[in-house]
XYZ file of C-alpha atoms in Angstrom:
682
model
C 73.568 118.801 70.434
C 76.726 116.658 70.656
C 76.275 113.142 70.551
C 76.593 111.508 74.235
C 79.760 109.795 74.750
C 79.086 105.919 75.824
C 80.981 104.310 78.507
C 84.685 103.775 77.763
C 84.625 99.992 78.543
C 81.227 98.681 77.622
C 81.381 94.867 77.447
C 80.707 94.372 73.869
C 83.466 96.957 72.806
C 85.762 95.297 75.367
C 85.487 91.794 73.743
C 85.735 93.112 70.392
C 88.836 95.216 71.511
C 90.675 92.052 73.048
C 89.960 90.019 69.705
C 91.338 92.825 67.695
C 94.341 93.081 70.007
C 95.453 89.596 68.784
C 94.925 90.181 65.094
C 97.144 93.375 65.402
C 100.057 91.185 66.300
C 100.507 90.608 62.758
C 103.900 91.978 61.970
C 102.601 93.752 58.810
C 100.530 95.858 61.141
C 103.080 96.296 63.859
C 105.681 97.687 61.415
C 103.842 100.826 61.445
C 104.662 101.520 65.010
C 108.453 101.163 65.255
C 108.362 100.996 68.993
C 106.058 98.273 69.554
C 107.614 96.463 66.484
C 110.967 96.272 68.168
C 108.909 94.877 71.404
C 107.427 92.286 69.149
C 110.973 91.308 67.960
C 112.054 91.109 71.670
C 109.063 89.045 72.645
C 109.831 86.507 69.524
C 113.425 86.240 70.722
C 112.266 85.706 74.328
C 109.834 82.841 73.009
C 112.773 81.095 71.207
C 114.940 81.431 74.346
C 112.289 80.117 76.434
C 111.697 77.178 74.048
C 115.400 76.253 74.060
C 115.548 76.346 77.848
C 112.718 73.837 77.767
C 114.743 71.115 76.115
C 118.441 72.556 77.394
C 118.621 74.105 80.584
C 121.195 76.903 80.950
C 122.051 78.351 84.071
C 123.569 81.518 82.647
C 120.077 82.348 81.189
C 118.117 82.084 84.474
C 115.535 79.677 85.377
C 112.802 78.280 82.866
C 110.192 80.067 85.022
C 111.917 83.495 85.086
C 112.302 83.410 81.142
C 108.573 82.315 80.720
C 107.531 85.022 82.994
C 109.537 87.850 81.207
C 107.874 86.287 77.822
C 104.482 86.509 79.248
C 104.770 90.084 80.693
C 106.341 91.317 77.108
C 103.516 89.354 75.242
C 101.019 91.139 77.447
C 102.767 94.406 76.795
C 102.020 94.087 73.241
C 98.296 93.205 73.703
C 97.902 95.934 75.960
C 99.154 98.368 73.287
C 97.135 96.695 70.869
C 94.095 96.824 73.079
C 94.279 100.551 73.501
C 94.029 101.293 69.870
C 91.467 98.611 69.319
C 89.214 99.927 71.936
C 89.360 103.524 70.292
C 88.487 101.819 67.016
C 85.807 99.902 68.556
C 84.184 102.902 69.952
C 84.327 104.361 66.487
C 82.717 101.309 64.787
C 79.863 101.216 67.356
C 79.121 104.624 66.186
C 79.302 103.596 62.551
C 76.855 100.755 62.993
C 74.247 103.218 64.543
C 74.874 105.509 61.646
C 74.327 102.735 59.173
C 71.059 102.164 60.504
C 70.120 105.842 59.622
C 71.237 105.303 55.970
C 68.526 103.622 54.273
C 68.114 102.662 50.720
C 65.032 104.992 50.158
C 63.063 105.552 46.874
C 63.639 108.775 45.224
C 61.478 110.824 42.976
C 63.787 112.131 40.037
C 62.563 114.779 37.574
C 63.033 113.247 33.915
C 63.807 115.299 31.002
C 59.931 115.732 30.028
C 59.398 117.295 33.505
C 57.626 114.131 35.065
C 59.006 112.203 38.177
C 60.270 108.797 38.264
C 61.149 106.424 41.116
C 64.836 105.200 41.324
C 66.673 103.943 44.221
C 68.871 106.521 46.357
C 71.906 104.509 45.614
C 71.082 105.111 42.028
C 71.287 109.158 42.202
C 73.957 110.894 40.439
C 75.301 114.383 41.069
C 73.359 116.886 39.414
C 69.904 115.184 39.358
C 66.985 116.874 40.703
C 64.477 114.900 42.957
C 61.415 116.272 44.940
C 60.454 115.247 48.568
C 57.290 115.894 50.483
C 56.217 115.776 54.095
C 56.708 112.781 55.908
C 59.299 111.443 53.384
C 63.017 110.799 53.853
C 65.616 112.931 52.143
C 67.465 110.189 49.901
C 70.802 112.042 49.622
C 72.632 115.111 50.240
C 71.498 118.108 47.885
C 70.554 121.847 47.848
C 67.291 123.079 47.775
C 66.436 124.877 44.329
C 62.687 125.205 44.959
C 60.587 125.737 48.060
C 60.947 125.480 51.718
C 60.494 122.818 54.266
C 60.557 122.090 58.087
C 63.140 119.098 58.475
C 63.877 116.859 61.342
C 67.792 116.443 61.382
C 67.952 114.437 64.881
C 68.956 111.315 63.160
C 72.536 113.235 62.141
C 72.607 115.888 64.654
C 71.026 114.413 67.626
C 69.000 117.676 67.983
C 65.384 117.265 68.188
C 64.266 120.549 67.525
C 63.208 120.755 63.574
C 64.916 123.536 61.289
C 63.837 125.396 58.431
C 65.494 124.996 55.097
C 64.665 126.984 51.776
C 66.006 127.561 48.422
C 68.463 130.764 48.018
C 70.393 132.118 50.668
C 72.709 130.259 52.854
C 70.304 127.821 54.399
C 69.560 125.665 51.443
C 71.821 122.331 52.045
C 70.013 119.178 53.059
C 71.287 115.985 54.345
C 70.611 112.385 53.211
C 68.782 110.527 56.029
C 66.823 113.397 57.427
C 63.030 113.792 57.299
C 60.849 116.388 55.764
C 57.947 117.258 58.246
C 56.285 119.867 56.265
C 55.556 121.293 52.680
C 57.502 120.350 49.671
C 60.947 120.767 48.297
C 62.728 120.354 45.069
C 66.500 119.359 45.529
C 69.396 119.038 43.452
C 72.017 116.127 44.124
C 75.305 117.721 45.243
C 77.312 114.356 45.942
C 78.235 111.329 43.962
C 77.200 107.790 45.474
C 79.281 106.876 48.424
C 80.393 110.388 49.041
C 77.456 111.632 51.278
C 77.967 112.973 54.603
C 76.992 109.751 56.235
C 79.259 107.959 54.110
C 82.192 110.292 55.110
C 81.019 110.086 58.911
C 81.149 106.280 58.769
C 84.557 105.867 57.214
C 85.934 108.581 59.614
C 84.581 106.966 62.821
C 85.730 103.424 61.501
C 89.131 104.801 60.911
C 89.367 104.064 57.346
C 89.744 107.826 56.487
C 92.125 108.597 59.318
C 95.715 109.426 58.540
C 98.507 110.448 60.504
C 99.066 113.957 61.334
C 102.271 116.097 60.731
C 102.828 116.323 64.505
C 101.899 112.614 65.188
C 104.565 111.609 62.217
C 107.067 113.833 63.791
C 106.515 112.185 67.158
C 106.684 108.689 65.750
C 109.967 109.630 64.100
C 111.244 110.928 67.309
C 110.374 107.653 68.994
C 111.817 105.709 66.344
C 114.997 107.483 66.935
C 115.116 107.112 70.595
C 114.403 103.129 69.920
C 117.530 103.084 67.614
C 119.644 104.924 70.283
C 118.860 102.274 72.949
C 119.248 99.500 70.287
C 122.951 100.741 70.199
C 123.175 101.219 74.062
C 122.210 97.543 74.540
C 124.345 96.128 71.874
C 127.437 97.888 73.258
C 126.385 96.950 76.870
C 127.448 93.331 76.132
C 131.174 94.002 75.796
C 131.266 96.094 78.879
C 129.512 93.423 80.879
C 132.076 90.700 79.627
C 135.099 92.961 80.671
C 133.320 93.264 84.045
C 132.830 89.296 84.366
C 128.989 90.083 84.676
C 127.219 87.899 82.195
C 123.779 89.303 81.364
C 121.283 86.782 80.421
C 118.944 87.420 77.018
C 115.894 87.983 79.227
C 117.629 90.493 81.150
C 118.975 92.370 77.981
C 115.434 92.302 76.265
C 113.668 93.583 79.588
C 116.336 96.329 79.571
C 115.719 97.370 76.202
C 111.923 97.172 76.487
C 111.949 99.258 79.817
C 114.458 101.832 78.235
C 112.354 102.461 75.039
C 109.211 104.744 75.079
C 106.780 101.846 75.159
C 104.142 103.860 77.065
C 103.712 106.722 74.416
C 104.382 104.154 71.781
C 101.421 101.996 72.681
C 99.118 105.101 73.223
C 100.078 107.131 70.259
C 97.377 105.644 67.631
C 94.780 105.664 70.432
C 95.240 109.393 71.302
C 94.819 110.249 67.601
C 91.575 108.255 67.020
C 89.942 109.528 70.073
C 90.775 113.143 69.106
C 88.936 112.515 65.905
C 86.171 110.676 68.026
C 85.795 113.546 70.204
C 85.373 115.923 67.288
C 82.701 113.717 65.784
C 80.769 113.474 69.007
C 80.648 117.368 68.851
C 79.015 116.679 65.741
C 81.783 118.117 63.658
C 83.106 116.203 60.588
C 86.843 116.623 59.897
C 88.013 115.999 56.697
C 91.513 115.053 58.135
C 93.037 114.634 61.502
C 95.272 117.381 60.736
C 92.312 119.975 60.962
C 91.854 118.981 64.463
C 95.367 119.227 65.494
C 95.874 122.569 63.620
C 92.660 123.890 65.644
C 94.708 123.440 68.570
C 97.560 125.816 67.413
C 95.229 128.470 66.163
C 96.367 132.134 66.868
C 93.408 134.193 65.050
C 89.507 133.228 65.201
C 87.491 135.059 62.532
C 83.853 134.947 63.710
C 80.705 136.397 62.178
C 78.839 138.949 64.135
C 75.162 137.740 63.339
C 74.329 134.640 64.860
C 77.726 134.078 66.553
C 78.145 137.359 68.825
C 74.799 138.303 68.489
C 71.524 136.197 68.693
C 70.947 136.705 64.827
C 67.533 137.869 64.420
C 67.817 141.496 64.088
C 64.137 143.194 64.341
C 63.122 146.645 63.111
C 62.351 148.910 66.191
C 62.066 152.273 64.781
C 61.442 154.350 61.335
C 63.428 157.660 61.237
C 62.179 159.948 58.298
C 64.305 162.331 56.704
C 63.464 166.047 56.741
C 60.315 166.783 54.295
C 59.560 163.047 54.325
C 56.331 161.990 56.264
C 56.502 158.695 58.170
C 54.010 157.251 56.322
C 55.886 157.621 52.933
C 58.867 156.093 54.565
C 56.890 153.270 55.949
C 55.192 152.489 52.644
C 58.660 152.473 50.746
C 60.216 150.137 53.444
C 57.128 147.859 53.121
C 57.431 147.673 49.392
C 61.085 146.724 49.512
C 60.348 144.004 52.059
C 57.276 142.201 50.718
C 59.734 140.005 48.645
C 62.342 139.898 51.488
C 62.182 136.493 53.263
C 64.956 137.470 55.561
C 64.290 137.747 59.438
C 65.025 141.512 59.089
C 62.750 142.059 55.896
C 59.667 140.337 57.707
C 60.460 142.298 60.944
C 60.021 145.489 58.867
C 56.486 144.535 57.891
C 55.555 143.576 61.328
C 56.709 147.044 62.761
C 54.738 148.859 60.049
C 51.592 147.075 60.949
C 51.803 148.094 64.663
C 49.554 151.286 65.437
C 49.454 152.148 61.847
C 46.519 152.149 59.261
C 48.502 150.220 56.634
C 46.848 149.326 53.627
C 48.829 146.158 52.772
C 46.471 144.708 49.987
C 47.127 147.957 47.959
C 50.742 147.752 48.604
C 50.956 144.170 47.607
C 49.035 145.161 44.391
C 51.724 147.880 43.635
C 54.320 145.235 44.195
C 52.992 142.748 41.710
C 54.980 142.757 38.521
C 57.778 144.424 40.081
C 61.363 142.986 39.994
C 62.880 142.097 43.420
C 66.329 143.267 43.780
C 68.114 140.630 46.354
C 70.640 141.614 48.897
C 74.380 140.726 47.972
C 77.907 141.107 49.857
C 78.888 143.542 46.892
C 75.887 145.882 46.531
C 74.902 145.658 50.309
C 71.489 146.774 49.519
C 68.062 145.228 48.403
C 64.849 146.461 47.248
C 62.263 146.288 44.356
C 61.885 148.056 41.042
C 58.127 148.329 40.618
C 56.139 147.909 37.279
C 55.810 151.677 37.098
C 59.535 152.101 37.025
C 59.729 153.443 40.663
C 63.054 152.315 42.268
C 62.954 151.406 45.862
C 65.787 150.556 47.916
C 67.195 149.855 51.335
C 70.785 149.079 52.537
C 73.626 150.181 54.156
C 74.261 153.785 54.357
C 77.169 154.286 52.237
C 75.755 151.924 49.583
C 72.589 153.956 49.417
C 74.373 157.141 49.870
C 76.513 156.415 46.863
C 73.447 155.762 44.555
C 72.133 158.954 45.779
C 75.221 160.825 45.128
C 75.664 159.363 41.739
C 72.150 160.596 40.907
C 73.133 164.030 42.114
C 70.730 163.701 45.128
C 71.684 165.037 48.599
C 72.173 162.922 51.804
C 70.470 165.092 54.462
C 72.653 165.869 57.491
C 69.760 164.895 59.938
C 69.471 161.531 58.211
C 73.588 161.176 58.718
C 72.965 161.872 62.384
C 70.317 159.332 62.616
C 72.693 156.849 61.122
C 75.349 157.814 63.645
C 73.091 157.546 66.547
C 71.753 154.152 65.819
C 75.134 152.762 65.084
C 76.508 154.245 68.203
C 73.856 152.350 70.150
C 74.739 149.046 68.492
C 71.902 148.983 65.961
C 72.230 148.552 62.349
C 70.624 151.630 60.190
C 69.094 150.837 56.862
C 68.657 153.588 54.624
C 65.657 153.659 52.400
C 65.764 155.557 49.192
C 62.993 156.205 46.302
C 64.478 156.973 42.878
C 67.826 157.435 44.846
C 66.305 160.307 46.959
C 66.970 159.553 50.670
C 63.643 159.031 52.617
C 64.930 158.115 56.117
C 66.290 155.178 57.941
C 65.065 151.978 59.483
C 66.788 151.111 62.877
C 67.469 147.318 63.542
C 68.567 146.016 66.784
C 70.150 142.809 67.880
C 71.140 141.331 71.208
C 74.657 140.126 72.379
C 74.471 136.594 73.302
C 74.653 135.997 76.933
C 77.947 134.549 78.168
C 79.849 135.445 74.977
C 82.117 137.781 76.681
C 83.499 134.894 79.119
C 83.920 132.816 76.145
C 86.003 135.186 74.357
C 87.946 135.838 77.569
C 88.838 132.318 77.585
C 90.378 132.366 74.216
C 92.167 135.506 75.258
C 93.826 133.447 78.081
C 94.612 130.716 75.523
C 96.454 133.256 73.479
C 93.902 133.569 70.583
C 93.122 136.843 68.771
C 89.123 137.044 68.341
C 88.015 139.057 65.233
C 84.560 139.957 64.506
C 83.460 140.145 60.823
C 80.392 142.147 59.986
C 78.560 143.979 57.163
C 77.749 146.782 59.503
C 79.196 150.258 59.485
C 82.285 150.895 61.508
C 80.335 152.522 64.436
C 78.195 149.743 64.833
C 80.969 147.168 64.799
C 82.928 149.187 67.266
C 79.963 149.172 69.680
C 79.174 145.482 69.362
C 83.001 144.473 69.482
C 83.577 146.445 72.533
C 80.510 145.208 74.257
C 81.295 141.415 73.353
C 85.063 141.666 74.240
C 86.615 140.845 70.802
C 90.171 141.969 70.104
C 89.572 143.524 66.521
C 86.651 143.772 63.802
C 86.266 143.897 60.025
C 83.401 146.366 59.231
C 81.424 146.628 56.023
C 83.095 143.091 55.012
C 83.201 141.960 51.460
C 84.425 138.554 50.586
C 87.801 139.852 49.459
C 88.085 141.718 52.750
C 88.099 138.345 54.805
C 90.617 136.991 52.337
C 93.043 139.761 52.719
C 92.894 139.743 56.430
C 93.355 136.001 56.637
C 96.264 136.345 54.220
C 97.805 139.157 56.239
C 97.671 137.339 59.324
C 99.250 134.201 57.373
C 102.082 136.112 56.179
C 102.938 137.130 59.656
C 103.324 133.612 60.531
C 99.776 133.065 62.385
C 97.203 130.202 61.937
C 93.778 131.445 61.281
C 90.451 129.814 61.593
C 87.070 130.994 60.489
C 83.425 129.559 60.093
C 81.061 130.523 57.154
C 77.898 129.062 55.423
C 77.570 131.100 52.312
C 78.948 130.903 48.849
C 80.968 134.451 49.379
C 82.425 132.777 52.458
C 84.105 129.790 50.261
C 87.340 131.694 49.350
C 88.240 132.694 52.990
C 87.061 129.167 54.180
C 89.611 127.613 51.748
C 92.345 130.226 52.570
C 92.087 129.747 56.430
C 94.069 127.099 57.979
C 90.894 125.879 59.887
C 87.546 126.467 57.747
C 84.545 125.266 59.474
C 81.342 125.181 57.355
C 77.884 124.828 58.483
C 75.833 121.825 57.241
C 72.979 124.091 56.281
C 75.124 126.217 54.376
C 75.694 125.991 50.639
C 77.745 123.210 48.968
C 80.508 125.362 47.922
C 81.226 126.309 51.506
C 81.037 122.923 52.612
C 83.516 122.013 49.652
C 85.940 124.832 50.748
C 86.161 124.140 54.257
C 87.982 121.277 56.049
C 85.441 120.892 58.809
C 81.722 120.762 58.704
C 79.581 121.481 61.723
C 76.399 119.390 61.773
C 74.767 121.397 64.378
C 74.867 124.688 62.512
C 76.166 126.427 65.399
C 78.410 129.525 64.682
C 80.089 129.218 68.235
C 81.093 125.695 67.582
C 84.437 126.966 66.217
C 85.377 127.795 69.899
C 84.590 124.236 70.964
C 86.496 122.779 68.026
C 89.674 124.903 69.115
C 89.269 123.432 72.501
C 88.869 119.888 71.257
C 92.090 120.592 69.147
C 94.132 121.866 72.056
C 93.058 118.872 74.231
C 94.372 116.528 71.577
C 97.647 118.314 71.549
C 97.942 118.468 75.631
C 96.971 114.798 75.777
C 99.635 113.745 73.334
C 102.102 116.017 75.092
C 101.343 115.041 78.637
C 101.505 111.153 77.780
C 104.889 111.894 76.149
C 106.099 113.564 79.043
C 104.834 110.958 81.502
C 106.493 108.091 79.314
C 109.886 109.560 79.128
C 109.903 110.598 82.817
C 108.949 106.937 83.333
C 112.089 105.481 82.304
C 114.000 107.040 85.235
C 112.816 104.799 88.035
C 113.386 101.761 85.491
C 116.973 102.770 85.257
C 117.449 102.468 89.061
C 115.680 99.341 89.207
C 117.337 97.395 86.268
C 120.836 98.679 85.912
C 121.949 97.792 89.411
C 120.179 94.612 88.984
C 122.455 93.666 86.058
C 125.943 94.543 87.530
C 125.322 94.579 91.156
C 126.745 90.817 91.599
C 130.097 91.614 89.734
C 130.262 95.270 90.966
C 128.967 95.492 94.507
C 129.430 99.225 94.538
C 126.540 99.620 92.319
C 124.331 98.340 94.954
C 124.246 102.292 95.869
C 121.871 102.553 93.035
C 119.348 100.361 94.281
C 117.557 103.241 96.123
C 114.217 101.475 95.886
C 115.957 98.501 98.014
C 114.829 95.774 95.520
C 114.813 92.371 96.942
C 116.960 90.736 94.165
C 118.235 91.386 90.812
C 115.501 88.905 89.255
C 112.856 90.475 91.143
C 114.031 94.068 90.070
C 113.916 93.344 86.450
C 110.498 91.445 86.600
C 109.184 94.455 88.597
C 110.252 96.806 86.077
C 109.170 94.732 83.003
C 105.534 94.318 84.747
C 105.215 97.967 85.597
C 106.073 98.781 82.090
C 103.263 96.400 80.805
C 100.753 97.623 83.360
C 101.126 101.419 83.075
C 99.786 101.156 79.479
C 96.205 99.964 80.137
C 96.326 102.043 83.141
C 96.433 105.160 80.706
C 94.096 104.137 78.250
C 91.127 106.088 79.939
C 93.375 109.211 79.974
C 94.315 108.468 76.206
C 90.429 108.177 74.954
C 88.994 110.945 77.200
C 91.791 113.410 77.063
C 93.634 115.306 79.354
C 91.331 117.745 81.523
C 91.270 121.041 79.459
C 92.042 124.288 80.774
C 92.128 127.767 79.252
C 95.456 128.872 80.354
C 98.650 130.057 78.397
C 101.101 127.880 76.647
C 103.918 128.721 79.442
C 101.233 128.047 82.518
C 100.281 124.934 80.485
C 104.080 123.709 80.281
C 104.681 124.137 83.868
C 101.268 122.457 84.787
C 102.231 119.490 82.587
C 105.836 119.232 83.906
C 104.706 119.362 87.585
C 101.872 116.705 87.196
C 102.978 114.481 84.407
C 106.883 115.104 84.449
C 107.230 114.710 88.166
C 104.343 112.388 88.496
C 105.813 110.253 85.706
C 109.164 110.227 87.794
C 107.748 109.420 91.233
C 104.747 106.748 90.097
C 107.195 104.260 88.839
C 109.340 104.385 91.904
C 106.307 103.407 94.081
C 104.819 101.183 91.479
C 107.934 99.287 91.021
C 108.623 98.811 94.869
C 105.031 97.435 95.246
C 105.479 94.974 92.725
C 108.895 93.871 93.793
C 107.414 93.265 97.111
C 104.753 90.948 95.605
C 107.240 89.196 93.301
C 109.349 88.622 96.102
C 106.754 86.381 97.739
C 107.151 83.970 94.988
C 110.878 84.137 94.319
């Protein structure tokens, strides 16, 4: 469950942001933002000019009050820009403070070389050490369960109150420091060095310490710096023209013109937009290792999704036994149960439950037969599992082609009737598990899963955004095709092995596409590392979390869709505010340029289409509007532009209409209203 977003302007956050706005006036800090740094230089020049007029008035530079007003407005422009960044950072720091309360220096019982357990502080735990945690105790640091299983309360990290089960082996073995064991006992191996736990990473990210500018943000900063340089040249070369026209321009007017021409709006909000994008991802309970990952998610072309748990509910249940010709149902049931007694997966447990229904199952006898046997765990390579009993009897269950290969290698036939059962089950969207005894085919166990409600609508939204969805499953092609068509995905990879995912991702990337995927197992790690956006689940293995560039704390397989939407919203917000900022300048030209030359060149009065009262009021109105528009847009920068699942061309038309045309019209209205108010005091 995502962390609820607090009010944008809480009094405590505003007070802290105001203080930081003054701190950020340090030129060493401002230098990182070329646009606002030049505004600061202009403000410094205005301060010196105003100070000079205090001791030596100069009619050509305007009145002292006029110059003071321009200086104050420019100074406020700097503070407003710094405030936008500071309020975004303050929101992150407030979240970091709440996370610090979660991080406690808890005692840990560490396994000693002699097998005993000694107590040490959680801050002293080193990677590779082993500790034990029992019911009612906090997990001291991040790790991977190597023995036992437990019910764990992860609400301190994820905000989700429902407890989860974590167990050794499989893809649900990871635990997070600061969470609480509610039942049972687990033995955990430390997987992170001191100061590198998820809580530490989250705190660093929300405080902004780990935030680096993304490639798009760097490119936009360079573009804005180029615009600023162009307008520096424009303003410098304007002075000779003014002298030629016998229209002396005051320093205040020059600086006001320059500040209004350069893209101060987007320059002041750019950092806040980036910080807010990271903040939105974290509030969705996704840890991003860099802002680049969030931004890349907004440009994704292909999305790989696991079938189980993402497209379907995930808990496949056995629904029917289909014995092969010459095999009794009891024989098939006994073999299926024996292969499942050591199988802790939901599928294995459901086979035992189905066998108990309406049958006289001698379970104690079967358990006795299974004692001393060698369990064979399921792997992505073999796509089968089972048991080799102490008597040497080999019992296996798995995908039809995997079990069929074993039968073929042993010279055993694959009954046509069983093949038909496999096709029938698969065609109905089920998963057929073929059971064999010493490589002799005994029959099929039918597993059924349910497609998640509403998943078709989500895929349709992605399709409208131009994103291709690909379902990844270990099922046979018939089952995969049925589920893919019913769910509405664009493509599928059936009988998928780890290398199949890698090959698919590479093929798409070679075609110039950006690919995202989600995984939780060690076998997903290569594909997560290869994908442009790899989201690992927090409950997954350490290998998966290290390979991905995002970690989902909620362990929600559909979160990848939300991550894509967050990334697109970040790009949309930056694009729309840039459009608005540049469009803003049009009205300022019509306000300031006529004001500078109207006295010397009366014909330029025709450009005063807003009917501004005087040259001084026109300049002041433009500068004041330029300052006020920054705080007015702070809520939009922090919340993000309202997201809509539409294509790129439709999005461009919408943004040009609302923020392009709006960016032209709003300043005309705003400057005129301010001019009417300023005129009352001039």
